[in-house]
Each structure stands twice: as structure tokens, then as C-alpha cells.
PDB file of C-alpha atoms and ligand atoms in Angstrom:
ATOM      1  CA  UNK A   1     -33.833   5.567  53.382  1.00  0.00           C
ATOM      2  CA  UNK A   2     -30.188   6.011  54.242  1.00  0.00           C
ATOM      3  CA  UNK A   3     -28.185   3.971  51.817  1.00  0.00           C
ATOM      4  CA  UNK A   4     -25.376   5.259  49.633  1.00  0.00           C
ATOM      5  CA  UNK A   5     -25.646   5.440  45.880  1.00  0.00           C
ATOM      6  CA  UNK A   6     -23.739   2.787  43.916  1.00  0.00           C
ATOM      7  CA  UNK A   7     -21.382   4.391  41.413  1.00  0.00           C
ATOM      8  CA  UNK A   8     -18.266   3.028  39.721  1.00  0.00           C
ATOM      9  CA  UNK A   9     -16.085   6.102  39.332  1.00  0.00           C
ATOM     10  CA  UNK A  10     -13.654   4.328  36.994  1.00  0.00           C
ATOM     11  CA  UNK A  11     -16.351   4.254  34.306  1.00  0.00           C
ATOM     12  CA  UNK A  12     -16.860   6.841  31.563  1.00  0.00           C
ATOM     13  CA  UNK A  13     -18.883   9.991  32.188  1.00  0.00           C
ATOM     14  CA  UNK A  14     -21.854   8.610  30.226  1.00  0.00           C
ATOM     15  CA  UNK A  15     -21.732   5.306  32.107  1.00  0.00           C
ATOM     16  CA  UNK A  16     -21.631   7.115  35.453  1.00  0.00           C
ATOM     17  CA  UNK A  17     -24.692   9.162  34.504  1.00  0.00           C
ATOM     18  CA  UNK A  18     -26.415   5.955  33.363  1.00  0.00           C
ATOM     19  CA  UNK A  19     -25.775   4.417  36.778  1.00  0.00           C
ATOM     20  CA  UNK A  20     -26.575   7.611  38.662  1.00  0.00           C
ATOM     21  CA  UNK A  21     -29.752   8.958  37.066  1.00  0.00           C
ATOM     22  CA  UNK A  22     -32.075   6.014  37.871  1.00  0.00           C
ATOM     23  CA  UNK A  23     -30.838   6.076  41.465  1.00  0.00           C
ATOM     24  CA  UNK A  24     -31.435   9.822  41.741  1.00  0.00           C
ATOM     25  CA  UNK A  25     -34.874   9.446  40.158  1.00  0.00           C
ATOM     26  CA  UNK A  26     -35.732   6.759  42.704  1.00  0.00           C
ATOM     27  CA  UNK A  27     -34.849   9.204  45.486  1.00  0.00           C
ATOM     28  CA  UNK A  28     -37.210  11.912  44.235  1.00  0.00           C
ATOM     29  CA  UNK A  29     -40.295  12.029  46.424  1.00  0.00           C
ATOM     30  CA  UNK A  30     -43.047  14.476  45.395  1.00  0.00           C
ATOM     31  CA  UNK A  31     -44.587  14.163  48.882  1.00  0.00           C
ATOM     32  CA  UNK A  32     -41.703  15.899  50.633  1.00  0.00           C
ATOM     33  CA  UNK A  33     -40.618  19.534  50.164  1.00  0.00           C
ATOM     34  CA  UNK A  34     -38.838  20.488  46.931  1.00  0.00           C
ATOM     35  CA  UNK A  35     -35.853  21.733  48.944  1.00  0.00           C
ATOM     36  CA  UNK A  36     -35.328  18.283  50.507  1.00  0.00           C
ATOM     37  CA  UNK A  37     -35.360  16.648  47.072  1.00  0.00           C
ATOM     38  CA  UNK A  38     -32.931  19.180  45.597  1.00  0.00           C
ATOM     39  CA  UNK A  39     -30.572  18.660  48.545  1.00  0.00           C
ATOM     40  CA  UNK A  40     -30.242  14.956  47.792  1.00  0.00           C
ATOM     41  CA  UNK A  41     -29.820  15.600  44.063  1.00  0.00           C
ATOM     42  CA  UNK A  42     -26.945  18.006  44.768  1.00  0.00           C
ATOM     43  CA  UNK A  43     -25.294  15.495  47.097  1.00  0.00           C
ATOM     44  CA  UNK A  44     -25.747  12.597  44.670  1.00  0.00           C
ATOM     45  CA  UNK A  45     -24.197  14.482  41.763  1.00  0.00           C
ATOM     46  CA  UNK A  46     -21.362  15.899  43.855  1.00  0.00           C
ATOM     47  CA  UNK A  47     -20.337  12.487  45.152  1.00  0.00           C
ATOM     48  CA  UNK A  48     -20.628  10.708  41.782  1.00  0.00           C
ATOM     49  CA  UNK A  49     -17.916  12.697  39.986  1.00  0.00           C
ATOM     50  CA  UNK A  50     -14.425  13.585  41.205  1.00  0.00           C
ATOM     51  CA  UNK A  51     -14.351  16.393  38.619  1.00  0.00           C
ATOM     52  CA  UNK A  52     -17.058  18.375  40.454  1.00  0.00           C
ATOM     53  CA  UNK A  53     -15.739  20.939  42.950  1.00  0.00           C
ATOM     54  CA  UNK A  54     -19.158  22.497  43.626  1.00  0.00           C
ATOM     55  CA  UNK A  55     -22.659  21.470  42.721  1.00  0.00           C
ATOM     56  CA  UNK A  56     -25.924  23.101  43.594  1.00  0.00           C
ATOM     57  CA  UNK A  57     -29.062  25.000  42.793  1.00  0.00           C
ATOM     58  CA  UNK A  58     -29.810  28.703  42.591  1.00  0.00           C
ATOM     59  CA  UNK A  59     -33.543  29.363  42.849  1.00  0.00           C
ATOM     60  CA  UNK A  60     -35.394  32.336  41.371  1.00  0.00           C
ATOM     61  CA  UNK A  61     -37.326  34.855  43.394  1.00  0.00           C
ATOM     62  CA  UNK A  62     -38.210  38.091  41.619  1.00  0.00           C
ATOM     63  CA  UNK A  63     -35.261  39.045  39.411  1.00  0.00           C
ATOM     64  CA  UNK A  64     -32.713  37.320  41.633  1.00  0.00           C
ATOM     65  CA  UNK A  65     -31.286  33.804  41.888  1.00  0.00           C
ATOM     66  CA  UNK A  66     -30.718  32.829  45.521  1.00  0.00           C
ATOM     67  CA  UNK A  67     -28.362  30.127  46.722  1.00  0.00           C
ATOM     68  CA  UNK A  68     -30.246  26.876  47.242  1.00  0.00           C
ATOM     69  CA  UNK A  69     -29.223  23.343  48.234  1.00  0.00           C
ATOM     70  CA  UNK A  70     -25.608  22.621  47.321  1.00  0.00           C
ATOM     71  CA  UNK A  71     -22.436  20.646  48.108  1.00  0.00           C
ATOM     72  CA  UNK A  72     -19.038  22.299  48.222  1.00  0.00           C
ATOM     73  CA  UNK A  73     -17.532  25.458  49.619  1.00  0.00           C
ATOM     74  CA  UNK A  74     -19.629  28.414  50.754  1.00  0.00           C
ATOM     75  CA  UNK A  75     -20.829  30.328  47.692  1.00  0.00           C
ATOM     76  CA  UNK A  76     -22.305  33.615  46.465  1.00  0.00           C
ATOM     77  CA  UNK A  77     -25.809  33.939  47.868  1.00  0.00           C
ATOM     78  CA  UNK A  78     -27.435  36.196  45.265  1.00  0.00           C
ATOM     79  CA  UNK A  79     -27.031  36.434  41.483  1.00  0.00           C
ATOM     80  CA  UNK A  80     -29.104  38.814  39.376  1.00  0.00           C
ATOM     81  CA  UNK A  81     -30.888  37.325  36.345  1.00  0.00           C
ATOM     82  CA  UNK A  82     -28.656  38.147  33.372  1.00  0.00           C
ATOM     83  CA  UNK A  83     -25.428  38.239  35.424  1.00  0.00           C
ATOM     84  CA  UNK A  84     -22.672  35.624  35.518  1.00  0.00           C
ATOM     85  CA  UNK A  85     -23.009  32.194  33.970  1.00  0.00           C
ATOM     86  CA  UNK A  86     -25.997  31.314  36.167  1.00  0.00           C
ATOM     87  CA  UNK A  87     -27.878  34.533  35.462  1.00  0.00           C
ATOM     88  CA  UNK A  88     -27.139  34.265  31.719  1.00  0.00           C
ATOM     89  CA  UNK A  89     -28.453  30.703  31.593  1.00  0.00           C
ATOM     90  CA  UNK A  90     -31.515  31.794  33.579  1.00  0.00           C
ATOM     91  CA  UNK A  91     -32.187  34.684  31.167  1.00  0.00           C
ATOM     92  CA  UNK A  92     -31.691  32.609  28.003  1.00  0.00           C
ATOM     93  CA  UNK A  93     -33.158  29.376  29.441  1.00  0.00           C
ATOM     94  CA  UNK A  94     -30.302  27.565  27.773  1.00  0.00           C
ATOM     95  CA  UNK A  95     -27.603  25.298  29.147  1.00  0.00           C
ATOM     96  CA  UNK A  96     -24.210  26.999  29.151  1.00  0.00           C
ATOM     97  CA  UNK A  97     -20.924  25.089  29.110  1.00  0.00           C
ATOM     98  CA  UNK A  98     -17.885  27.178  30.073  1.00  0.00           C
ATOM     99  CA  UNK A  99     -14.542  25.492  29.349  1.00  0.00           C
ATOM    100  CA  UNK A 100     -12.502  28.349  30.858  1.00  0.00           C
ATOM    101  CA  UNK A 101     -14.311  30.666  33.259  1.00  0.00           C
ATOM    102  CA  UNK A 102     -11.784  33.467  32.619  1.00  0.00           C
ATOM    103  CA  UNK A 103     -13.030  33.588  29.028  1.00  0.00           C
ATOM    104  CA  UNK A 104     -16.684  34.064  30.030  1.00  0.00           C
ATOM    105  CA  UNK A 105     -17.339  37.815  30.341  1.00  0.00           C
ATOM    106  CA  UNK A 106     -18.978  38.553  33.686  1.00  0.00           C
ATOM    107  CA  UNK A 107     -18.255  35.152  35.224  1.00  0.00           C
ATOM    108  CA  UNK A 108     -18.847  35.365  38.982  1.00  0.00           C
ATOM    109  CA  UNK A 109     -15.964  33.752  40.866  1.00  0.00           C
ATOM    110  CA  UNK A 110     -17.452  32.405  44.093  1.00  0.00           C
ATOM    111  CA  UNK A 111     -14.363  30.192  44.359  1.00  0.00           C
ATOM    112  CA  UNK A 112     -11.119  31.514  42.823  1.00  0.00           C
ATOM    113  CA  UNK A 113     -10.027  27.911  42.107  1.00  0.00           C
ATOM    114  CA  UNK A 114     -12.942  27.214  39.788  1.00  0.00           C
ATOM    115  CA  UNK A 115     -11.847  26.735  36.148  1.00  0.00           C
ATOM    116  CA  UNK A 116     -14.859  25.392  34.245  1.00  0.00           C
ATOM    117  CA  UNK A 117     -18.574  25.195  34.728  1.00  0.00           C
ATOM    118  CA  UNK A 118     -21.929  24.006  33.366  1.00  0.00           C
ATOM    119  CA  UNK A 119     -25.254  25.630  34.171  1.00  0.00           C
ATOM    120  CA  UNK A 120     -28.609  24.038  33.308  1.00  0.00           C
ATOM    121  CA  UNK A 121     -31.818  26.077  33.645  1.00  0.00           C
ATOM    122  CA  UNK A 122     -34.900  24.710  35.419  1.00  0.00           C
ATOM    123  CA  UNK A 123     -37.970  25.995  33.617  1.00  0.00           C
ATOM    124  CA  UNK A 124     -41.380  24.966  32.382  1.00  0.00           C
ATOM    125  CA  UNK A 125     -42.867  26.810  29.429  1.00  0.00           C
ATOM    126  CA  UNK A 126     -41.965  30.433  29.980  1.00  0.00           C
ATOM    127  CA  UNK A 127     -41.586  30.072  33.753  1.00  0.00           C
ATOM    128  CA  UNK A 128     -38.070  29.909  35.141  1.00  0.00           C
ATOM    129  CA  UNK A 129     -37.600  28.283  38.565  1.00  0.00           C
ATOM    130  CA  UNK A 130     -33.825  28.316  38.966  1.00  0.00           C
ATOM    131  CA  UNK A 131     -30.613  26.774  37.661  1.00  0.00           C
ATOM    132  CA  UNK A 132     -28.412  23.770  38.397  1.00  0.00           C
ATOM    133  CA  UNK A 133     -24.736  24.759  38.525  1.00  0.00           C
ATOM    134  CA  UNK A 134     -21.722  22.417  38.478  1.00  0.00           C
ATOM    135  CA  UNK A 135     -18.165  23.750  38.854  1.00  0.00           C
ATOM    136  CA  UNK A 136     -14.739  22.144  38.472  1.00  0.00           C
ATOM    137  CA  UNK A 137     -11.154  22.932  39.443  1.00  0.00           C
ATOM    138  CA  UNK A 138     -10.057  21.588  36.020  1.00  0.00           C
ATOM    139  CA  UNK A 139     -10.495  23.287  32.642  1.00  0.00           C
ATOM    140  CA  UNK A 140     -13.030  21.798  30.174  1.00  0.00           C
ATOM    141  CA  UNK A 141     -14.553  19.384  32.671  1.00  0.00           C
ATOM    142  CA  UNK A 142     -18.022  19.483  31.135  1.00  0.00           C
ATOM    143  CA  UNK A 143     -19.206  18.725  27.605  1.00  0.00           C
ATOM    144  CA  UNK A 144     -22.242  17.669  25.553  1.00  0.00           C
ATOM    145  CA  UNK A 145     -22.495  14.398  27.483  1.00  0.00           C
ATOM    146  CA  UNK A 146     -22.968  16.269  30.758  1.00  0.00           C
ATOM    147  CA  UNK A 147     -25.455  18.581  29.053  1.00  0.00           C
ATOM    148  CA  UNK A 148     -27.572  15.691  27.738  1.00  0.00           C
ATOM    149  CA  UNK A 149     -27.748  13.831  31.058  1.00  0.00           C
ATOM    150  CA  UNK A 150     -28.137  16.904  33.269  1.00  0.00           C
ATOM    151  CA  UNK A 151     -30.958  18.230  31.082  1.00  0.00           C
ATOM    152  CA  UNK A 152     -32.595  14.798  31.362  1.00  0.00           C
ATOM    153  CA  UNK A 153     -32.246  14.946  35.152  1.00  0.00           C
ATOM    154  CA  UNK A 154     -33.654  18.473  35.293  1.00  0.00           C
ATOM    155  CA  UNK A 155     -36.636  17.489  33.150  1.00  0.00           C
ATOM    156  CA  UNK A 156     -37.395  14.659  35.608  1.00  0.00           C
ATOM    157  CA  UNK A 157     -37.243  17.160  38.472  1.00  0.00           C
ATOM    158  CA  UNK A 158     -39.560  19.540  36.632  1.00  0.00           C
ATOM    159  CA  UNK A 159     -42.033  16.739  35.923  1.00  0.00           C
ATOM    160  CA  UNK A 160     -42.043  15.187  39.390  1.00  0.00           C
ATOM    161  CA  UNK A 161     -41.806  18.207  41.701  1.00  0.00           C
ATOM    162  CA  UNK A 162     -44.145  21.151  42.211  1.00  0.00           C
ATOM    163  CA  UNK A 163     -41.908  24.120  41.484  1.00  0.00           C
ATOM    164  CA  UNK A 164     -44.902  26.372  40.867  1.00  0.00           C
ATOM    165  CA  UNK A 165     -45.851  26.182  44.561  1.00  0.00           C
ATOM    166  CA  UNK A 166     -42.210  26.284  45.681  1.00  0.00           C
ATOM    167  CA  UNK A 167     -41.383  29.442  47.578  1.00  0.00           C
ATOM    168  CA  UNK A 168     -37.822  30.226  48.524  1.00  0.00           C
ATOM    169  CA  UNK A 169     -38.694  33.299  50.547  1.00  0.00           C
TER     170      UNK A 169
HETATM  171  N1  SME B   1     -19.804  31.036  38.662  1.00  0.00           N
HETATM  172  C1  SME B   1     -21.206  31.291  38.788  1.00  0.00           C
HETATM  173  C2  SME B   1     -21.575  31.718  40.175  1.00  0.00           C
HETATM  174  C3  SME B   1     -21.997  30.621  41.061  1.00  0.00           C
HETATM  175  S1  SME B   1     -20.694  29.769  41.723  1.00  0.00           S
HETATM  176  O1  SME B   1     -19.936  29.175  40.623  1.00  0.00           O
HETATM  177  C4  SME B   1     -21.175  28.626  42.790  1.00  0.00           C
HETATM  178  C5  SME B   1     -21.642  32.338  37.789  1.00  0.00           C
HETATM  179  O2  SME B   1     -20.810  32.957  37.121  1.00  0.00           O
HETATM  180  O3  SME B   1     -22.851  32.557  37.683  1.00  0.00           O
END
């Protein structure tokens, strides 16, 4: 497996997700480590949308989210549950869309150029595994459409991969 994903970037956000998600799902392989799968998901998302400046996973261990597979600039390595957008999403287990990061109290600026963000929690029942975080250098880059498709993607990951056995440390 070494082919590129086929995405038409001139299409709408929904159409891009509709092209992208089946291709990402086809890449998911439960027989290889979770971290390898998440790495390809981060790369696939990052390359599908010009609006994404950073895309990656933070994975939970204890009361901390640790930097996981990502694409983009170097980033904060540890985020406490309850802190920043990622930690708030992890604590509430809800997707958070931030149109202007300066208006989100406690936003953690890993990259000073980041203007908007969406964070989707990865959890099953009451167990939180981590979060998927997408950032943008433009304001209001993410909306309900992103939320719907990213939550769909995350639910596929949760169903196909063994996060219970996954150990970051
Ligand atoms: N902005 C995030 C931190 C992670 S970076 O954006 C990669 C937050 O406030 O949790």
C-alpha cells in the first residue's frame, strides 16, 4: 500500500469528506498497531483540506493528553484533561468548534498563527481514549459539516481499532 488518496480540492467541504472517508476507512487495518492507523488518518485529513494548518491526535494517559500522531508544525506535548480546547473536549466528551481561538478562555496556543479549531473526542461509553484536533490559520474554518463527518470518522476508528489495549506509555 503506497498510493495517494484521490481528492478533488475544488469540491465543497461535504463532498471532500464524502470522497475522503471511504478511502480513510479502507486504510484502517485492525491488525497493525493503533498508532500506525492514526498516523495515516492524520496525514489523510491534513492533505485533503487546504484549510487545515495542523491535524493530529492527543491520547489520554492518566489525567493527561499526550501528543500523538499528527501532521503540521511541532506542537505542545502535554495537555491536562480540562485545559485548553482539547482538554475541555476530553472532559465533556463533546466536539468543540472554536471560530476564534482568542475568544476561547484557556485556549492553548501551540502555534501563534492558529485562528480556529475543532476538537472531536474519542471515547466509548464512559472511557475516553483521546481527541482528534484540527487547526486552521483562518477564522471560522470549521462548522457543523466538519463535526458530522469527523464524528463519523472517529466512530469508525473506535469500532475498528482496539483502543482499550492501546498504551501510549
Ligand atoms: N489549541 C489546543 C492545543 C493543541 S494545538 O492546537 C495543536 C488547545 O487549546 O487545546
